[in-house]
Coordinates of C-alpha atoms and ligand atoms in Angstrom, one line a residue:
M22 CA 7.4 -6.8 -22.6
A23 CA 5.6 -10.1 -23.7
R24 CA 2.9 -10.2 -25.7
G25 CA 0.2 -11.7 -26.9
P26 CA -3.4 -12.3 -29.3
S27 CA -6.2 -10.6 -28.1
C28 CA -10.3 -11.5 -27.3
S29 CA -10.0 -10.0 -31.3
G30 CA -7.7 -12.1 -32.5
V31 CA -5.0 -8.3 -32.8
E32 CA -1.7 -9.1 -31.2
I33 CA -1.2 -7.2 -27.7
A34 CA 2.0 -6.9 -26.0
V35 CA 1.8 -7.3 -22.2
H36 CA 3.0 -4.7 -19.8
I37 CA 4.5 -5.9 -16.9
I38 CA 4.9 -3.5 -14.4
N39 CA 8.5 -3.4 -12.7
G40 CA 7.4 -2.1 -9.0
R41 CA 11.0 -3.2 -8.1
A42 CA 11.9 -0.5 -10.3
K43 CA 9.3 1.9 -9.6
A44 CA 10.3 2.4 -6.3
A45 CA 13.5 2.8 -7.3
Q46 CA 12.5 5.8 -8.1
I47 CA 11.1 6.9 -5.5
E48 CA 13.0 6.4 -3.0
E49 CA 15.7 8.7 -5.1
V50 CA 13.2 11.5 -5.4
T51 CA 12.6 11.2 -1.2
H52 CA 16.1 11.4 -0.3
T53 CA 17.1 13.9 -2.3
R54 CA 14.1 16.5 -1.1
V55 CA 15.7 15.1 3.2
E56 CA 18.9 15.9 1.9
A57 CA 16.7 19.6 1.3
L58 CA 14.9 19.3 4.5
K59 CA 18.1 18.6 6.4
L60 CA 19.9 22.1 5.1
R61 CA 16.7 23.3 6.5
G62 CA 17.9 22.1 9.7
V63 CA 15.1 19.5 9.9
E64 CA 16.1 15.4 9.7
P65 CA 12.9 13.3 9.2
A66 CA 12.4 10.2 12.1
L67 CA 10.3 8.4 11.3
A68 CA 9.3 5.8 14.9
V69 CA 8.5 2.0 14.5
I70 CA 6.1 0.5 17.5
L71 CA 6.6 -3.5 16.5
A72 CA 4.7 -5.2 19.4
G73 CA 5.0 -9.2 19.9
D74 CA 7.4 -11.6 18.1
D75 CA 5.4 -11.6 15.4
P76 CA 7.6 -13.4 12.9
A77 CA 7.0 -11.6 9.2
S78 CA 5.9 -8.8 11.2
Q79 CA 10.3 -8.2 12.1
V80 CA 10.5 -9.3 8.2
Y81 CA 8.4 -5.9 7.4
V82 CA 10.2 -4.0 10.3
R83 CA 13.6 -4.4 9.7
R84 CA 12.6 -3.3 5.7
K85 CA 11.1 -0.5 6.9
I86 CA 14.8 0.3 9.0
A87 CA 17.4 -0.7 6.0
S88 CA 14.7 1.9 3.5
C89 CA 15.1 4.0 5.9
A90 CA 18.7 4.0 6.8
R91 CA 19.0 4.1 2.1
T92 CA 16.2 7.6 1.8
G93 CA 18.7 9.3 4.7
I94 CA 15.8 9.6 7.2
R95 CA 16.3 8.3 10.2
S96 CA 14.3 5.2 12.3
I97 CA 13.5 4.7 15.7
E98 CA 12.7 1.0 16.4
Y99 CA 10.9 0.9 19.9
R100 CA 10.6 -3.4 20.4
L101 CA 7.8 -3.6 23.2
A102 CA 7.4 -7.7 24.7
A103 CA 4.3 -9.7 23.2
S104 CA 2.9 -9.3 27.0
A105 CA 2.6 -5.6 26.4
G106 CA -0.2 -4.6 27.8
E107 CA -2.5 -1.4 25.7
E108 CA -1.2 1.7 28.6
E109 CA 1.7 1.1 28.0
V110 CA 1.5 1.3 23.7
L111 CA -0.8 4.5 24.8
D112 CA 1.7 5.8 26.8
L113 CA 4.8 4.9 24.0
V114 CA 2.2 6.6 21.3
D115 CA 0.9 10.3 23.2
R116 CA 5.7 10.4 24.2
L117 CA 6.3 10.2 20.7
N118 CA 2.9 12.4 19.2
R119 CA 4.6 15.1 21.8
D120 CA 8.7 15.0 21.3
G121 CA 9.0 17.9 17.3
A122 CA 11.9 15.5 16.4
I123 CA 9.4 12.5 15.7
H124 CA 7.0 13.6 11.8
G125 CA 5.9 9.7 11.5
I126 CA 4.0 6.8 13.8
L127 CA 4.0 3.6 12.6
V128 CA 2.6 0.9 14.9
Q129 CA 3.5 -2.6 12.7
L130 CA 0.7 -5.1 12.8
P131 CA -1.2 -7.3 13.6
L132 CA -1.2 -5.7 17.3
P133 CA -1.3 -8.5 20.2
P134 CA -5.1 -9.4 20.3
V135 CA -5.5 -8.0 24.2
I136 CA -4.3 -4.1 22.5
S137 CA -7.6 -3.0 20.2
A138 CA -5.4 -1.1 17.3
N139 CA -9.0 0.8 16.4
R140 CA -7.6 2.9 20.4
V141 CA -4.0 2.9 18.5
M142 CA -4.3 4.0 15.9
D143 CA -6.7 6.6 16.7
A144 CA -3.9 7.7 19.8
I145 CA -1.4 8.9 17.1
R146 CA -1.8 12.1 15.5
P147 CA -3.3 12.5 12.1
D148 CA -0.1 15.2 11.5
K149 CA 2.3 12.1 12.2
D150 CA -0.2 9.6 10.7
V151 CA 2.5 8.2 7.3
D152 CA 0.2 4.9 7.3
G153 CA -3.1 7.4 7.0
F154 CA -5.1 4.6 8.9
H155 CA -6.7 7.7 11.5
P156 CA -9.8 8.2 11.0
V157 CA -9.2 12.2 10.1
N158 CA -6.8 10.4 7.5
V159 CA -9.3 7.9 6.4
G160 CA -11.7 11.3 6.3
R161 CA -9.3 14.0 5.2
L162 CA -9.9 11.1 1.7
S163 CA -12.5 11.4 1.3
T164 CA -12.9 15.0 1.2
G165 CA -10.3 15.6 -0.6
G166 CA -8.4 16.9 1.9
R167 CA -4.9 17.1 2.3
G168 CA -4.0 14.4 5.0
L169 CA -1.8 11.5 5.1
V170 CA -2.9 8.5 2.5
P171 CA -1.9 5.1 3.1
C172 CA 1.2 3.6 1.6
T173 CA -0.6 0.9 -0.8
P174 CA -3.4 2.6 -2.6
L175 CA -1.1 5.9 -3.1
G176 CA 1.5 3.6 -4.4
I177 CA -1.1 1.2 -6.5
M178 CA -1.7 5.3 -8.1
K179 CA 2.4 5.9 -8.8
L180 CA 1.9 2.8 -10.6
L181 CA -1.3 3.8 -12.2
D182 CA -0.7 6.9 -13.0
G183 CA 3.3 6.1 -14.6
L184 CA -0.1 4.3 -17.5
I185 CA -2.8 6.6 -17.3
T186 CA -3.3 10.4 -17.6
D187 CA -6.7 11.1 -17.8
Y188 CA -8.6 8.5 -15.7
R189 CA -12.7 9.8 -16.5
G190 CA -15.1 7.7 -17.2
L191 CA -13.4 4.2 -16.7
D192 CA -14.3 1.3 -14.9
A193 CA -12.6 1.5 -12.4
V194 CA -12.7 -2.5 -10.5
V195 CA -11.8 -2.9 -7.1
I196 CA -11.4 -6.6 -5.6
G197 CA -12.1 -5.9 -2.4
K198 CA -13.2 -3.4 1.2
S199 CA -10.9 -3.0 3.3
N200 CA -9.8 0.2 4.5
I201 CA -5.5 -0.6 4.3
V202 CA -6.1 -0.8 0.5
G203 CA -9.9 -1.8 -0.8
K204 CA -12.2 1.1 0.0
P205 CA -8.8 4.2 0.3
V206 CA -8.1 2.4 -3.9
A207 CA -11.7 3.1 -5.0
M208 CA -11.4 6.8 -3.0
L209 CA -8.2 7.9 -5.3
L210 CA -9.7 5.7 -7.9
L211 CA -13.2 7.9 -7.6
E212 CA -10.9 11.1 -6.8
R213 CA -10.1 10.9 -10.1
E214 CA -13.4 10.4 -12.1
A215 CA -12.8 6.8 -12.9
T216 CA -17.3 4.9 -12.7
V217 CA -15.8 2.6 -9.6
T218 CA -17.0 -0.9 -7.9
I219 CA -16.0 -2.2 -4.5
T220 CA -16.5 -6.0 -4.7
H221 CA -15.8 -8.0 -1.8
I222 CA -16.5 -12.2 -1.2
E223 CA -20.6 -11.6 -1.6
T224 CA -20.3 -9.3 -4.4
R225 CA -22.4 -11.6 -6.9
D226 CA -21.0 -12.8 -10.4
L227 CA -17.9 -11.2 -9.3
P228 CA -16.5 -11.8 -13.0
A229 CA -19.3 -10.5 -15.2
I230 CA -18.4 -7.4 -13.0
V231 CA -14.3 -7.7 -13.7
R232 CA -14.9 -7.9 -17.7
R233 CA -16.3 -4.4 -17.9
A234 CA -13.4 -2.4 -15.8
D235 CA -10.5 -0.5 -18.0
I236 CA -9.0 -1.1 -14.2
V237 CA -9.0 -4.1 -12.0
V238 CA -7.4 -3.3 -8.0
A239 CA -7.3 -7.1 -7.4
A240 CA -7.0 -6.8 -3.5
A241 CA -8.0 -10.5 -1.6
G242 CA -6.3 -12.4 -0.6
A243 CA -7.3 -15.1 -2.5
P244 CA -4.6 -16.6 -5.0
G245 CA -5.1 -16.9 -8.1
L246 CA -8.5 -15.3 -8.4
V247 CA -8.3 -12.8 -12.1
R248 CA -8.0 -15.7 -14.8
G249 CA -7.9 -14.7 -17.9
D250 CA -10.9 -14.4 -19.0
W251 CA -12.6 -12.5 -16.4
V252 CA -10.0 -9.6 -17.5
K253 CA -10.7 -7.2 -21.3
P254 CA -8.7 -6.8 -24.2
G255 CA -6.2 -3.6 -23.2
A256 CA -7.3 -3.7 -19.5
V257 CA -4.7 -2.6 -16.6
V258 CA -4.6 -4.8 -14.2
I259 CA -2.8 -4.1 -10.8
D260 CA -2.4 -6.9 -8.8
V261 CA -2.2 -6.4 -4.7
G262 CA -2.8 -10.4 -3.2
I263 CA -0.3 -12.1 -1.2
T264 CA -0.4 -15.3 -0.1
R265 CA 2.6 -17.4 1.3
V266 CA 2.5 -21.3 0.2
D267 CA 4.0 -23.5 0.6
V268 CA 6.0 -25.6 -2.1
P269 CA 7.2 -29.1 -2.4
D270 CA 12.1 -28.3 -1.9
G271 CA 10.5 -27.1 1.5
R272 CA 10.1 -23.3 1.1
T273 CA 7.5 -21.1 0.4
R274 CA 7.1 -19.0 -2.4
L275 CA 4.5 -15.4 -2.6
I276 CA 1.4 -16.3 -4.8
G277 CA -0.2 -13.5 -6.2
D278 CA -4.4 -12.4 -6.1
C279 CA -4.3 -12.7 -9.8
R280 CA -3.6 -15.4 -13.0
I281 CA -1.0 -12.5 -15.0
D282 CA 0.4 -15.8 -17.2
E283 CA -3.3 -16.0 -18.2
M284 CA -3.8 -12.0 -19.7
D285 CA -1.2 -11.5 -22.8
H286 CA -4.5 -9.4 -23.7
A287 CA -3.6 -7.0 -20.8
R288 CA -2.3 -4.2 -21.8
A289 CA -0.3 -4.0 -18.0
V290 CA 0.0 -5.8 -15.1
T291 CA 1.5 -5.8 -11.9
P292 CA 3.7 -8.8 -10.5
V293 CA 4.0 -10.9 -7.3
P294 CA 6.3 -10.1 -6.0
G295 CA 7.3 -7.3 -7.3
G296 CA 4.9 -4.8 -8.1
V297 CA 2.7 -3.3 -5.8
G298 CA 4.5 -4.4 -2.5
P299 CA 8.3 -2.1 -3.0
M300 CA 5.6 0.5 -3.5
T301 CA 4.0 0.1 -0.3
I302 CA 7.7 0.7 2.1
A303 CA 8.7 3.7 -0.8
C304 CA 5.3 5.4 0.0
L305 CA 5.8 4.5 3.5
L306 CA 8.9 7.0 3.5
A307 CA 7.5 10.1 1.2
N308 CA 4.6 9.9 3.5
T309 CA 7.6 9.9 7.0
L310 CA 9.1 13.3 3.9
T311 CA 5.8 15.1 3.6
A312 CA 4.8 14.9 7.2
A313 CA 8.4 16.1 8.0
E314 CA 8.0 19.0 5.7
R315 CA 4.2 19.7 6.5
A316 CA 6.2 20.1 9.7
A317 CA 9.1 22.3 9.2
D318 CA 6.6 24.0 7.0
G319 CA 4.6 25.1 10.2
Ligands
LIG14 P1 -8.4 -8.5 4.5 O1 -8.5 -9.6 5.0 O2 -8.9 -7.7 5.4 O3 -9.7 -8.1 3.1 C1 -10.0 -9.3 2.4 C2 -11.0 -8.4 1.5 O4 -11.0 -8.7 0.0 C3 -12.8 -8.8 2.0 O5 -13.5 -7.5 1.5 C4 -12.9 -9.7 1.3 O6 -14.1 -9.3 1.4 C5 -12.7 -9.5 0.0 N1 -12.4 -11.4 -0.6 C6 -11.9 -12.5 0.1 N2 -11.7 -13.7 -0.6 C7 -13.0 -12.8 -2.5 C8 -12.8 -13.7 -3.0 N3 -13.4 -15.0 -3.3 N4 -13.4 -12.3 -4.1 C9 -14.3 -11.6 -3.6 N5 -13.0 -10.3 -2.5 C10 -12.8 -11.4 -1.2 O7 -7.1 -8.2 2.7 P2 -6.1 -6.5 2.9 O8 -4.9 -6.6 4.2 O9 -7.2 -5.5 1.9 O10 -5.0 -7.2 1.4 C11 -5.7 -8.5 0.7 C12 -4.3 -8.9 0.2 O11 -4.0 -7.7 -0.1 C13 -3.5 -9.8 1.3 O12 -3.5 -10.3 0.1 C14 -3.0 -8.7 1.8 O13 -1.4 -9.6 1.8 C15 -2.0 -8.3 0.2 N6 -1.2 -6.9 0.7 C16 -0.4 -6.8 0.3 C17 0.6 -5.2 0.6 C18 1.7 -4.7 -0.4 O14 2.1 -4.1 -0.3 N7 1.4 -5.3 -1.7 C19 -0.4 -4.2 1.5 C20 -1.6 -4.7 2.2 C21 -1.9 -5.9 1.9

């Protein structure tokens, strides 16, 4: 908890949301549910496909696999060479789609440039699409149906739900309109009956739009974009952005989209790192478990 004066001069305690602690709680619940499912003879399993040798992707895949181990989910990693063609990836997806012992399929992005990510995503069975990127899951999200929800937006909502019980009529501003963060998180906020504005690089007078928001979700990948004087006193600020920048001693640092050091007047903010990031992996595991439970229930 840090304290600071609001614009009206009243002291407001800004709460730094601890994404690591919340993610650990979710993993604990997942672990308990995994054990329960194993007692029914089902071992939840996630297949992770990594094509190419992108170093960041290798780190992400390693983390996902380590998290699976913590919760008792079986993970199987498929490494394809950078020269792998689309047919090879599609054949593997097809095999995993038909394998009853596999409940979730994750294709680590980006794929090598010769492979169409859309074609690969479309080939994954929607009920095994634990990233929630398949058009069927995108459609279910926008019609309020029972699909699989993309992990980062799901994690954001779990953080917000810890603070907000009634979203009705609240103004929510989402910065960024990507398919993996901006659009799905906007749909989830809309589902809870917030009044949602989606903004992007071409939006005019972004500060004025952000100033009326009760909830700000920044997913632009523009370090330090959202300044303290853009944020209304008492707003909740979720910083999704992660940009790796070089620092003088030859190391790198992760920087978010929001200057939370200027936001003592906010109600709550997420730090980078340690805010949304850990929630994404926790929600991937939760989605894998959900897929396995649904398969077991028939
Ligand atoms: P993207 O590049 O696909 O989309 C960025 C969006 O932000 C676009 O709609 C663009 O119009 C908008 N934008 C960019 N600069 C802007 C500006 N100056 N003003 C207003 N809008 C602007 O990015 P993405 O995949 O949605 O990711 C966004 C950020 O979130 C990145 O930093 C990414 O690393 C991070 N991210 C984090 C997690 C996590 O787990 N924490 C997961 C996914 C993405």
